[in-house]
Structures are given as C-alpha cells and as structure tokens.
Short mmCIF file of N, CA, C and O in Angstrom, two decimals:
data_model
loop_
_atom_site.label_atom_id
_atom_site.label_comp_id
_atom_site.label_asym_id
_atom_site.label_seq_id
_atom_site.Cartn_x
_atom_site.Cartn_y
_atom_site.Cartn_z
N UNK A 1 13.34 7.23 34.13
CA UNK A 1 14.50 7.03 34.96
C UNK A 1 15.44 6.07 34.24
O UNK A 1 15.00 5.06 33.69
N UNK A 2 16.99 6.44 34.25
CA UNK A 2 17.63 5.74 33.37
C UNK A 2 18.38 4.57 33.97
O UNK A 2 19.05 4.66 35.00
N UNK A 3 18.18 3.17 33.10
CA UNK A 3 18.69 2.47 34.02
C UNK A 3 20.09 2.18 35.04
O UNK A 3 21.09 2.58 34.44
N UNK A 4 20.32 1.80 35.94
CA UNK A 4 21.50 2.18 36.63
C UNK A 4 22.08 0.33 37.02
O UNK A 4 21.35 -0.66 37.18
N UNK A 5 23.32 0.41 37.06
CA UNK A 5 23.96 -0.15 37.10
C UNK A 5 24.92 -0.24 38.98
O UNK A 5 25.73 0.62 39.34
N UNK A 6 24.56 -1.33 39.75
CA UNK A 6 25.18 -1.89 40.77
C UNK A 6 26.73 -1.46 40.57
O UNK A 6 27.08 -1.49 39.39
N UNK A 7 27.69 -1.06 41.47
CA UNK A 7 28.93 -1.41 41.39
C UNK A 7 29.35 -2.77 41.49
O UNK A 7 30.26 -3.34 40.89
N UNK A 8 28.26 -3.32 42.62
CA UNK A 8 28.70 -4.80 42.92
C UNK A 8 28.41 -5.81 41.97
O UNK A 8 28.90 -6.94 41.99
N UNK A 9 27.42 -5.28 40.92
CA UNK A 9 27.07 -6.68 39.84
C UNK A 9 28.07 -5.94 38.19
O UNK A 9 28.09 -6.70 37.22
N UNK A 10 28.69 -4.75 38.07
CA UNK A 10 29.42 -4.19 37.56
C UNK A 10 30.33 -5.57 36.44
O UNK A 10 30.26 -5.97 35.28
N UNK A 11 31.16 -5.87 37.71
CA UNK A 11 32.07 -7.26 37.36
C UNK A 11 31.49 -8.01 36.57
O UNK A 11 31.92 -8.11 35.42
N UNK A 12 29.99 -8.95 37.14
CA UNK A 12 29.58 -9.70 36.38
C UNK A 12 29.11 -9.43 35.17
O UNK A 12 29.27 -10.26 34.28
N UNK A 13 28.50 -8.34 34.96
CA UNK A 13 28.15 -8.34 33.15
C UNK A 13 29.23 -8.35 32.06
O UNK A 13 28.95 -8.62 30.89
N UNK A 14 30.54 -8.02 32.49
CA UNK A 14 31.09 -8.28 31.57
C UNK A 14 31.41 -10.07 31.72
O UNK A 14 32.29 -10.04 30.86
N UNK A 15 31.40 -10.90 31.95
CA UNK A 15 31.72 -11.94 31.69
C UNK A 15 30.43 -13.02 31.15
O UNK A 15 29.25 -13.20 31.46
N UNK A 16 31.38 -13.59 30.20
CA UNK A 16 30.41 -14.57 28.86
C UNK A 16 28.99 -15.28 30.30
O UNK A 16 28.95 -15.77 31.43
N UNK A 17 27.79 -14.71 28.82
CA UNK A 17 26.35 -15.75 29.54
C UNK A 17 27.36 -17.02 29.70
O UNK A 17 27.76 -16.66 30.80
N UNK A 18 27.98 -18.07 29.49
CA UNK A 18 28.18 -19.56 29.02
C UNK A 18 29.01 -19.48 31.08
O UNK A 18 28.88 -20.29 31.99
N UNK A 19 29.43 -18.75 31.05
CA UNK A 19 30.19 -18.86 32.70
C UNK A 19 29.40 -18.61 33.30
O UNK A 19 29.41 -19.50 34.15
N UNK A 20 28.24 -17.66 33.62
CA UNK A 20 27.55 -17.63 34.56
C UNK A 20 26.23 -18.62 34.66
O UNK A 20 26.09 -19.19 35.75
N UNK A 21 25.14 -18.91 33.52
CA UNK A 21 24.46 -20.02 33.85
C UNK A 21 25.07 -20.61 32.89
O UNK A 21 24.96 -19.86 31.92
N UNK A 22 25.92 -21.95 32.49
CA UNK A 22 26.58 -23.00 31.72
C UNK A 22 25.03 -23.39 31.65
O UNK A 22 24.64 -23.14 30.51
N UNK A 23 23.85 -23.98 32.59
CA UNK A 23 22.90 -24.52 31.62
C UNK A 23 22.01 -23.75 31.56
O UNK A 23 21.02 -24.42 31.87
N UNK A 24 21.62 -22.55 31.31
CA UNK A 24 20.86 -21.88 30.96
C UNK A 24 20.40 -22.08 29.60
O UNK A 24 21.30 -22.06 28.77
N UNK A 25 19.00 -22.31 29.09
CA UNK A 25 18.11 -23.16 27.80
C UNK A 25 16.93 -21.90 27.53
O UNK A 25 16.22 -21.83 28.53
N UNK A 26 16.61 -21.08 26.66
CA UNK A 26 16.09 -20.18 26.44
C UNK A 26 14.52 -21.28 26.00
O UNK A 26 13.38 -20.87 25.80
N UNK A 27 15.00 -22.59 25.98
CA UNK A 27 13.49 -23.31 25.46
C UNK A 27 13.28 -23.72 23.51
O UNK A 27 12.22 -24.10 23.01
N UNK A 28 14.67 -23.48 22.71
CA UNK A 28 14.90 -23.64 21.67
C UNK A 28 15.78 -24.71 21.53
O UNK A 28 16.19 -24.94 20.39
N UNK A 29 16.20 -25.49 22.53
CA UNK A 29 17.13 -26.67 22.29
C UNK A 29 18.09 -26.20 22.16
O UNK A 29 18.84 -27.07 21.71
N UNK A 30 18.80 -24.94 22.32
CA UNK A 30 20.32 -24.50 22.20
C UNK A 30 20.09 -23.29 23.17
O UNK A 30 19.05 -22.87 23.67
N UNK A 31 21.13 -22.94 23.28
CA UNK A 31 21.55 -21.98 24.05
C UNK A 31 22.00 -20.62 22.78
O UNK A 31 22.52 -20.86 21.69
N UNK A 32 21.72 -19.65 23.14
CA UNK A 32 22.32 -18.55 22.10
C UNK A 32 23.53 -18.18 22.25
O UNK A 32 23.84 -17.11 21.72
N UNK A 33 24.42 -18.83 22.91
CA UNK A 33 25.83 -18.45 22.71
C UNK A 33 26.32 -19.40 21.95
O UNK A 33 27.42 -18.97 21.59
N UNK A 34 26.08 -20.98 21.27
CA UNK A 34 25.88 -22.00 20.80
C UNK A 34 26.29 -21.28 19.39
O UNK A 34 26.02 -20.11 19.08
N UNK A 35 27.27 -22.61 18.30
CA UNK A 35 27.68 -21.85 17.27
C UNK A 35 26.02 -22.00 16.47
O UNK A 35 25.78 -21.13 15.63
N UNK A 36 25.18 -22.83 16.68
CA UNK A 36 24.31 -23.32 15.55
C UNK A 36 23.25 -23.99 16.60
O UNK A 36 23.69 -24.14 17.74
N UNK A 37 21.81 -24.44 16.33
CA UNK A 37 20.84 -25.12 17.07
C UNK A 37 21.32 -26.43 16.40
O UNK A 37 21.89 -26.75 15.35
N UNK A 38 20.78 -27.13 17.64
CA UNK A 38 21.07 -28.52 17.20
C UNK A 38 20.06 -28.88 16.08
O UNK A 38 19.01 -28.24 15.98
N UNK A 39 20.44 -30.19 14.99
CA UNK A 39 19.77 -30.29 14.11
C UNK A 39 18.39 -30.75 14.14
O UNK A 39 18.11 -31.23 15.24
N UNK A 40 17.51 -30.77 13.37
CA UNK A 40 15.90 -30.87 13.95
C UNK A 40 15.62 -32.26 13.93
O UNK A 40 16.07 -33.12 13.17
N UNK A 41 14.59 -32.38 15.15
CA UNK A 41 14.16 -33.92 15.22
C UNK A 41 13.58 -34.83 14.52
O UNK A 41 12.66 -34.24 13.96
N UNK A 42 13.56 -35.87 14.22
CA UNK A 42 12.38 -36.03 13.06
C UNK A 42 11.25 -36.30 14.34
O UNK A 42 11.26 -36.87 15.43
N UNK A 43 10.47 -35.66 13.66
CA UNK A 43 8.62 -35.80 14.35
C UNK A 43 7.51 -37.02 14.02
O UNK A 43 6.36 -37.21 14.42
N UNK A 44 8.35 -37.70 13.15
CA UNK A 44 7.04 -38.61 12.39
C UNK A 44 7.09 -39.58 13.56
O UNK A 44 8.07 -39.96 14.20
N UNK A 45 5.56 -39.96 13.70
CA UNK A 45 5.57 -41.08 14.81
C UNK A 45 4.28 -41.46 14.50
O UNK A 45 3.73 -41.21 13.42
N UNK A 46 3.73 -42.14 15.55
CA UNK A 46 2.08 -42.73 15.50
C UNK A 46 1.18 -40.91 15.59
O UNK A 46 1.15 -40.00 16.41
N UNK A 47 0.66 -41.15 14.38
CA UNK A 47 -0.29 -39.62 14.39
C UNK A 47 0.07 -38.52 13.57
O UNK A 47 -0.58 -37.51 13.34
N UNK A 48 1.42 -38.92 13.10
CA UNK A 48 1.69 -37.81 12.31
C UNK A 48 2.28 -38.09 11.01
O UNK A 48 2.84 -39.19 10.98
N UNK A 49 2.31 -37.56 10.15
CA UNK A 49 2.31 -37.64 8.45
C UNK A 49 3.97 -36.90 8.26
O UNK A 49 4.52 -36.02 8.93
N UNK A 50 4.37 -37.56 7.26
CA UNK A 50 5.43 -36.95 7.21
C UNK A 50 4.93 -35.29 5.85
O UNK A 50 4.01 -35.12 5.05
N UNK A 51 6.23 -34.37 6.29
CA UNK A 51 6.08 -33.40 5.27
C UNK A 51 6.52 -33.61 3.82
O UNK A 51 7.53 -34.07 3.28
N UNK A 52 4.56 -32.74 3.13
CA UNK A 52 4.87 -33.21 2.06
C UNK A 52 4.51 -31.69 1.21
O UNK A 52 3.79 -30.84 1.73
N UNK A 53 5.03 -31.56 0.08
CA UNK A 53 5.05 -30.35 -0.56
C UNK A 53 4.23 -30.14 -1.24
O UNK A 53 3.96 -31.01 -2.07
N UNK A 54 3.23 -28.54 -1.22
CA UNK A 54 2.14 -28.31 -1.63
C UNK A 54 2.19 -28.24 -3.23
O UNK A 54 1.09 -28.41 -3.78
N UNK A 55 3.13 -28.06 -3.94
CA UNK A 55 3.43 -27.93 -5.10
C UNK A 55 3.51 -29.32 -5.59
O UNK A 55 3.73 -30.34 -4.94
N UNK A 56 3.21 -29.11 -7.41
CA UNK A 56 3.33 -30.62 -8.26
C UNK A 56 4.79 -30.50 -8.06
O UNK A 56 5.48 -29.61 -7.55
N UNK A 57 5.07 -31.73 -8.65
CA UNK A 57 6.28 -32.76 -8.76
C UNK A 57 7.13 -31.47 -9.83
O UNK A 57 6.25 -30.74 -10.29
N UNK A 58 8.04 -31.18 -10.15
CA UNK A 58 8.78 -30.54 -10.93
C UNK A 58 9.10 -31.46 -12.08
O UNK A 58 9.73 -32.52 -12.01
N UNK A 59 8.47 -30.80 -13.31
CA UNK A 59 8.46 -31.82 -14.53
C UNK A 59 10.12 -31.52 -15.24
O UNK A 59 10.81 -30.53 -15.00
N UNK A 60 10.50 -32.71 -16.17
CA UNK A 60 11.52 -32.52 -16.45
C UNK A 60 12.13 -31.43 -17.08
O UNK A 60 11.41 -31.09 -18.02
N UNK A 61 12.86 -30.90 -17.02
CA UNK A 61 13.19 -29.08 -17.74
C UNK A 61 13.86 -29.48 -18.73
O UNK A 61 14.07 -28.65 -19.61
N UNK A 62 14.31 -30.60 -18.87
CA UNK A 62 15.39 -30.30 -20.88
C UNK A 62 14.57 -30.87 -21.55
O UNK A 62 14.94 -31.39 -22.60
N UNK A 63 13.43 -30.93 -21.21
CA UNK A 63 12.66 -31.50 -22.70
C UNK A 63 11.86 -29.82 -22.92
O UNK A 63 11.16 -29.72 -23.92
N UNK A 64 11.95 -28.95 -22.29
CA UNK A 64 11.28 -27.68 -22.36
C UNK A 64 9.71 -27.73 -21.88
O UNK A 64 9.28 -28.88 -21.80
N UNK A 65 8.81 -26.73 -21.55
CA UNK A 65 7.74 -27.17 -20.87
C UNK A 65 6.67 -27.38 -21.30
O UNK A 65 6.26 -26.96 -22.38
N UNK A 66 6.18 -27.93 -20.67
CA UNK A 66 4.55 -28.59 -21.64
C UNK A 66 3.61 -27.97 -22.33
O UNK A 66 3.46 -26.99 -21.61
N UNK A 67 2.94 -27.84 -23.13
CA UNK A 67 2.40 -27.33 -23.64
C UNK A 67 1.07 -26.35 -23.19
O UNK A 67 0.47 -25.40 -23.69
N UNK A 68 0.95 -27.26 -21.77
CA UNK A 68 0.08 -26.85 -20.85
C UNK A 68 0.97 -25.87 -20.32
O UNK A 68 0.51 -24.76 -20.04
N UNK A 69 2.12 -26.11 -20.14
CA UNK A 69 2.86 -24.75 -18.73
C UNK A 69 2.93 -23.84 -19.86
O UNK A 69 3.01 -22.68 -19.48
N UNK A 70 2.91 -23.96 -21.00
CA UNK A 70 3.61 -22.71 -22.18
C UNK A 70 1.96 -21.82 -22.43
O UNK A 70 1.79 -20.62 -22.65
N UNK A 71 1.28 -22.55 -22.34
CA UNK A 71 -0.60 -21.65 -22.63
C UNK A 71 -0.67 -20.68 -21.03
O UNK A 71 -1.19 -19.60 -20.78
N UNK A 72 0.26 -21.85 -19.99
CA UNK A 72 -0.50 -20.67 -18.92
C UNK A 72 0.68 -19.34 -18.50
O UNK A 72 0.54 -18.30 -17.85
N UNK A 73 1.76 -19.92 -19.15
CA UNK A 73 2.52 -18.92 -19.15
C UNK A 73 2.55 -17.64 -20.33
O UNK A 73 3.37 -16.73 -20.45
N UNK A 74 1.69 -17.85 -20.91
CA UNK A 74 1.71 -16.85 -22.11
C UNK A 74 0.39 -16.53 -22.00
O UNK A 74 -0.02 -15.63 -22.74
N UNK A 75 -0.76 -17.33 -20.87
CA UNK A 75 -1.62 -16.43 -20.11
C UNK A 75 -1.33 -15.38 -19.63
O UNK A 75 -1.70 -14.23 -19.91
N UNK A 76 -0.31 -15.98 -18.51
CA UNK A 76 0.27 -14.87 -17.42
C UNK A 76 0.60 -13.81 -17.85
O UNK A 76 0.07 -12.81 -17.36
N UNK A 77 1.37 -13.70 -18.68
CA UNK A 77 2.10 -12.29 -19.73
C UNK A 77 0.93 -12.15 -19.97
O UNK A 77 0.43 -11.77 -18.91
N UNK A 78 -0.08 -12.24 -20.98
CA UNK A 78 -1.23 -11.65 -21.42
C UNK A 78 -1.73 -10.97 -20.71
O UNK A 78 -1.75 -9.82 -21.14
N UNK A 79 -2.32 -11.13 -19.43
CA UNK A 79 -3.16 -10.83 -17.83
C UNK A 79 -2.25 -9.84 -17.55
O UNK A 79 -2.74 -8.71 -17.57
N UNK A 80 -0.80 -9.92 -17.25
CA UNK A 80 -0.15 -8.89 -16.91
C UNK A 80 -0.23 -7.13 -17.89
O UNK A 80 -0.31 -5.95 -17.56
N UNK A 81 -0.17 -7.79 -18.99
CA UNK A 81 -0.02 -6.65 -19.72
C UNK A 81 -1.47 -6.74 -20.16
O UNK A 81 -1.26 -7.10 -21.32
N UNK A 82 -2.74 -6.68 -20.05
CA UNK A 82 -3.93 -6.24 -19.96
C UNK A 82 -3.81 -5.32 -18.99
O UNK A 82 -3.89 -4.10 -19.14
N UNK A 83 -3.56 -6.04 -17.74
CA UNK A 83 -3.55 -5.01 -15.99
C UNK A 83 -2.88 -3.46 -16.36
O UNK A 83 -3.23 -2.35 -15.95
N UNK A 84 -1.97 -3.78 -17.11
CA UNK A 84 -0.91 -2.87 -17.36
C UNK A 84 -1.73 -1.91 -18.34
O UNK A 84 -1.28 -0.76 -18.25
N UNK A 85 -2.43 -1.98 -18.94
CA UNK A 85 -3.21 -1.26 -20.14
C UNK A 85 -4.66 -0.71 -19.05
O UNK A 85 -4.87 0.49 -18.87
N UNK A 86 -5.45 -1.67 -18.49
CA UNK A 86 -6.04 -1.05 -17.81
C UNK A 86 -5.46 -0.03 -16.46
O UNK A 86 -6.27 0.73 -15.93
N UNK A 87 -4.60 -0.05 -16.17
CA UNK A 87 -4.42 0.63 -15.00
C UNK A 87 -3.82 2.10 -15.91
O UNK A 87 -4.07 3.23 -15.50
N UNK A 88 -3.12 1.88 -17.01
CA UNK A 88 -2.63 2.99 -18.10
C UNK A 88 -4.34 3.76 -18.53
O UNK A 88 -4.40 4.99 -18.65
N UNK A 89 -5.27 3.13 -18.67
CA UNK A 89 -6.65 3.73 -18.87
C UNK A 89 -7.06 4.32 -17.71
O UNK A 89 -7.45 5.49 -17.72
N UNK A 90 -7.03 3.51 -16.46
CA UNK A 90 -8.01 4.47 -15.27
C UNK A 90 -6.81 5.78 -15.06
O UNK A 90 -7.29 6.91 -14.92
N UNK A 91 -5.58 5.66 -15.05
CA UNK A 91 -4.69 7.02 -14.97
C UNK A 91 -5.26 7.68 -15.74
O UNK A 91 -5.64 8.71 -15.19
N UNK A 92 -5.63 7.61 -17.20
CA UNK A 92 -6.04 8.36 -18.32
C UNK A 92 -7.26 9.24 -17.70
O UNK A 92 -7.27 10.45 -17.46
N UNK A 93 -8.27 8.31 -17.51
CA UNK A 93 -9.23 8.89 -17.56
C UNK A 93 -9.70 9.54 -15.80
O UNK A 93 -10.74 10.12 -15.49
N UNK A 94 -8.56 9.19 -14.96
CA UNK A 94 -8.39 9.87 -13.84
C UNK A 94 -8.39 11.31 -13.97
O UNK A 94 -9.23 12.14 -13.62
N UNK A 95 -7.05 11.46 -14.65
CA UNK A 95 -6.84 12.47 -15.43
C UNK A 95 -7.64 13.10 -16.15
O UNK A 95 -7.53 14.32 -16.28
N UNK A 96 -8.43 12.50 -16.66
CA UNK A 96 -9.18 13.63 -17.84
C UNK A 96 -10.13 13.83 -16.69
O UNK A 96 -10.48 15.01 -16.70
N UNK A 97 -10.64 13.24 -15.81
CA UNK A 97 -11.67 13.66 -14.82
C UNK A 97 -11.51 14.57 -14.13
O UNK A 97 -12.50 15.19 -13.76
N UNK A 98 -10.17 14.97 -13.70
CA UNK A 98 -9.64 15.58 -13.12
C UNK A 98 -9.33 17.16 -13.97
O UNK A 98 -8.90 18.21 -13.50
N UNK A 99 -9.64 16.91 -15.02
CA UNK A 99 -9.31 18.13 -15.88
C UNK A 99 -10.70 19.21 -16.03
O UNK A 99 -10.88 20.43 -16.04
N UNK A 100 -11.69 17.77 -16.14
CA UNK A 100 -12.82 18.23 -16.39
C UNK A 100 -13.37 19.16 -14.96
O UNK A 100 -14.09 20.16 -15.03
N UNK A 101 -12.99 18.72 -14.05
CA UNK A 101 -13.24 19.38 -12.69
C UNK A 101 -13.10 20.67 -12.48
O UNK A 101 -13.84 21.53 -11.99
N UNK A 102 -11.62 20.67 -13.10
CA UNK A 102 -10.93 22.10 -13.13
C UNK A 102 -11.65 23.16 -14.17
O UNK A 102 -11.62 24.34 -13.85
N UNK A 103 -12.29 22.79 -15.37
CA UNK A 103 -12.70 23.57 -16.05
C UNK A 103 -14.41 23.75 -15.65
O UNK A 103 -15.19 24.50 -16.25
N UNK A 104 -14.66 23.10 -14.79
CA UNK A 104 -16.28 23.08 -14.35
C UNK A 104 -16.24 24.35 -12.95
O UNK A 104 -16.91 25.30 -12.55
N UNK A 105 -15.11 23.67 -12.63
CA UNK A 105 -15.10 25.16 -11.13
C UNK A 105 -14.66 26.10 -11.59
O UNK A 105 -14.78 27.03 -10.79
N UNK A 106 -14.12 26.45 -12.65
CA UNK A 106 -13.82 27.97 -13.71
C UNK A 106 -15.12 28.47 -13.62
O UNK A 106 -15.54 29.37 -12.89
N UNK A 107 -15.96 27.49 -14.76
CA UNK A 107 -16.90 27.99 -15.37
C UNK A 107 -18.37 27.86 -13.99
O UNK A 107 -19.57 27.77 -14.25
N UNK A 108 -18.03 27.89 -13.21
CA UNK A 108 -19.10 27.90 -11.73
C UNK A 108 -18.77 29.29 -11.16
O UNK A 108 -19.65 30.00 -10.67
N UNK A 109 -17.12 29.79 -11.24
CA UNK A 109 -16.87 30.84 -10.62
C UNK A 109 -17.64 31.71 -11.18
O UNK A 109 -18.51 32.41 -10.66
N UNK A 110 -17.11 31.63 -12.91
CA UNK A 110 -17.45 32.49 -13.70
C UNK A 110 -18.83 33.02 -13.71
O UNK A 110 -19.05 34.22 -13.84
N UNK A 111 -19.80 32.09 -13.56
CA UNK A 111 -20.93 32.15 -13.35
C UNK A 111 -21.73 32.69 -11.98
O UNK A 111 -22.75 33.29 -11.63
N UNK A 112 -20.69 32.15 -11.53
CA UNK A 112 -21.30 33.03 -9.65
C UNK A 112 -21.38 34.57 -9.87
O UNK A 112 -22.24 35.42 -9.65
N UNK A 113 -20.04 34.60 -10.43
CA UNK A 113 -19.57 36.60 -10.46
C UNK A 113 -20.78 36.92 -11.41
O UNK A 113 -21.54 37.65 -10.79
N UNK A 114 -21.15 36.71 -12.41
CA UNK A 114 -22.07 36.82 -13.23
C UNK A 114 -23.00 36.79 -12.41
O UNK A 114 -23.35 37.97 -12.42
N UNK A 115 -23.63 36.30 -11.73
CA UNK A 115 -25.00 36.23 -11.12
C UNK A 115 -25.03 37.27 -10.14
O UNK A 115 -26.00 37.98 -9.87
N UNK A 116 -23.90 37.32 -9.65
CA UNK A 116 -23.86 38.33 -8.09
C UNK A 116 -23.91 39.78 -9.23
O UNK A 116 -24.90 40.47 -8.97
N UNK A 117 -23.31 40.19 -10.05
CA UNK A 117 -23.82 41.24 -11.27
C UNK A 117 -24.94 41.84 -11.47
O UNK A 117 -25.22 43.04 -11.42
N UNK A 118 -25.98 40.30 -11.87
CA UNK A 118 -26.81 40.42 -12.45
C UNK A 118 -28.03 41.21 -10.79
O UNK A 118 -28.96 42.01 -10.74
N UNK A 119 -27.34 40.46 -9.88
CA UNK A 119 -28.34 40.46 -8.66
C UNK A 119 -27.61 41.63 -8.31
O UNK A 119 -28.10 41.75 -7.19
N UNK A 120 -26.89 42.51 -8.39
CA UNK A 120 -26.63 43.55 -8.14
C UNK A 120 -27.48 44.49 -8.86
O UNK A 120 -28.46 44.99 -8.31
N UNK A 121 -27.12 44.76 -10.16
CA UNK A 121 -28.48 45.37 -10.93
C UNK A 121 -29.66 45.42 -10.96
O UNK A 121 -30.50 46.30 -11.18
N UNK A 122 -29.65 44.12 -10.67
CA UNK A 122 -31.35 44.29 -10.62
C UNK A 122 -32.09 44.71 -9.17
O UNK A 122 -33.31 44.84 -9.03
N UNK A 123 -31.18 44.87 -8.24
CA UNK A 123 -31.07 45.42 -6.92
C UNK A 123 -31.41 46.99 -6.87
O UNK A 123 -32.14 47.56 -6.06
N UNK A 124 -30.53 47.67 -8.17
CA UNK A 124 -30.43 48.83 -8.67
C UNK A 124 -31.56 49.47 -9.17
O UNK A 124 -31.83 50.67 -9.13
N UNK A 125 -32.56 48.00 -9.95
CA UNK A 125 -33.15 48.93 -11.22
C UNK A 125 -34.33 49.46 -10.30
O UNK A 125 -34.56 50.60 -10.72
N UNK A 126 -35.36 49.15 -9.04
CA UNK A 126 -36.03 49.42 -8.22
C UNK A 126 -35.74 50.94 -7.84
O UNK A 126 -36.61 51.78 -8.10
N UNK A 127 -34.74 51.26 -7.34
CA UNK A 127 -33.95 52.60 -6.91
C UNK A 127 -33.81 53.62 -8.14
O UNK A 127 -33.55 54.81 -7.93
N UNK A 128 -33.92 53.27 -9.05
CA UNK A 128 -33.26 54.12 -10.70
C UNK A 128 -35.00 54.88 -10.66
O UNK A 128 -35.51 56.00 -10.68
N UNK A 129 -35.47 53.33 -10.59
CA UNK A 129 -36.98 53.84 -11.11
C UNK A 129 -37.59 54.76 -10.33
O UNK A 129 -38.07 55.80 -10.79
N UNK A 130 -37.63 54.35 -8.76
CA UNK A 130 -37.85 55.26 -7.85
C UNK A 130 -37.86 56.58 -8.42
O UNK A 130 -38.72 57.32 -8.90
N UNK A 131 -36.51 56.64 -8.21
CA UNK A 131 -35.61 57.98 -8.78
C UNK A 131 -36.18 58.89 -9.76
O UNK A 131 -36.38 60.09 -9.64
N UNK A 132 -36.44 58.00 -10.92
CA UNK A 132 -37.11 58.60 -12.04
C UNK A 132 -38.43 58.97 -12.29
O UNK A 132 -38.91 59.67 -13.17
N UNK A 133 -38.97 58.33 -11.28
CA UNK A 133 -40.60 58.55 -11.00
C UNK A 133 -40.43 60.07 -10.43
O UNK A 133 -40.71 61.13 -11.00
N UNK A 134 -39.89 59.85 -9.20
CA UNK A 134 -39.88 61.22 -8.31
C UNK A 134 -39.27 62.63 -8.97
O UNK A 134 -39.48 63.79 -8.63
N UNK A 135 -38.41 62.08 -10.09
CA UNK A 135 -37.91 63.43 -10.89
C UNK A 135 -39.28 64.14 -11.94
O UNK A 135 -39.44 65.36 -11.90
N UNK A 136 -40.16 63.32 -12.80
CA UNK A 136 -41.32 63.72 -13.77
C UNK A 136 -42.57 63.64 -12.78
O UNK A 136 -43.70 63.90 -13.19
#
C-alpha cells in the first residue's frame, strides 16, 4: 500500500525541519539542518588517556630513509613480485591441468567406444559359432 499523504498535514511538509521542531537534537550534538556539528569535545579527564597514534614517529624525509626502511622496502617489492611469479605459476599449471583433463576424457571416450566394440563382438562370436556348428 502506497504511502498517502493527509490534505491537512499537506502544508506542513513543505516547510523547513528548523520551523517546526527549532529544538529538535537527533542525539549528535547538532541538528541536521546545521551548516557543520559542533566541534568535538576534548574527553581527557580522570580515567582517560589522551589519543595517541599507533604508528612510529615519522623519521626525517630529507635525509632519505634509513637503511632499515630501504631493506624492508626492497623486501616489499621482492614479496610482491615473487606473489606475482607464483600466482603466474599456479595459472600455468592450472592450465596445463586443465589441458591434461581434456585429453584424458578424449582418450576415456575413445576407449569406452572401443570397449562397447569389443563387447559387442564378442557378444557375436557365441552366435557365429552356434551358427557354424549347426551348418557341419
């Protein structure tokens, strides 16, 4: 059922939330017709720690980076382009697995028809003989 609309409350939806409840508080410290939330409180008090950042200190950048950040960064590239070589191998050999499949259910068909042949004939040779008995 689609929703329907009062004639008598008609009027009021068009006019601004801020005129009809002025203090209406959604529970965010501002109102959403508000250009911006007000700015945040500070929280530090008895019990609480101020925020502190999980990351090291940012070492100086114009001296270029340490010798330590340059080994783990030329780790990183390394690791990346290993991943990159192995994941280029399991495609490979996805692939060739996948090839091999195809030429195994050939050679299964091939072999079925062959057998159903063979079990045909030899179905036959009982009846031939019959045959040939009863003729001499």
């Amino acid at each position: 059922m689609p929703f329907s609309v009062d004639d008598d409350a008609a009027p009021l939806l068009s006019l601004p939330f801020s005129l009809l409840e002025p203090d209406f508080d959604f529970g965010f410290g501002f109102t959403p017709w508000q250009d911006s939330p007000p700015p945040p409180c500070d929280q530090t008090g008895p019990g609480t720690e101020p925020e502190r950042s999980l990351s090291p200190p940012e070492p100086d950048r114009a001296a270029g980076p340490s010798p330590a950040e340059e080994r783990r960064l030329r780790r990183m590239i390394s690791n990346r382009e290993s991943a990159r070589r192995s994941r280029m191998r399991k495609k490979r050999h996805l692939e060739e697995l996948r090839s091999r499949l195809a030429r195994h259910r050939a050679e299964n068909r091939e072999l079925a028809a062959r057998l159903g042949d063979a079990a045909h004939l030899s179905a036959l040779l009982p009846r031939n003989s019959d045959w040939l008995r009863a003729e001499f």
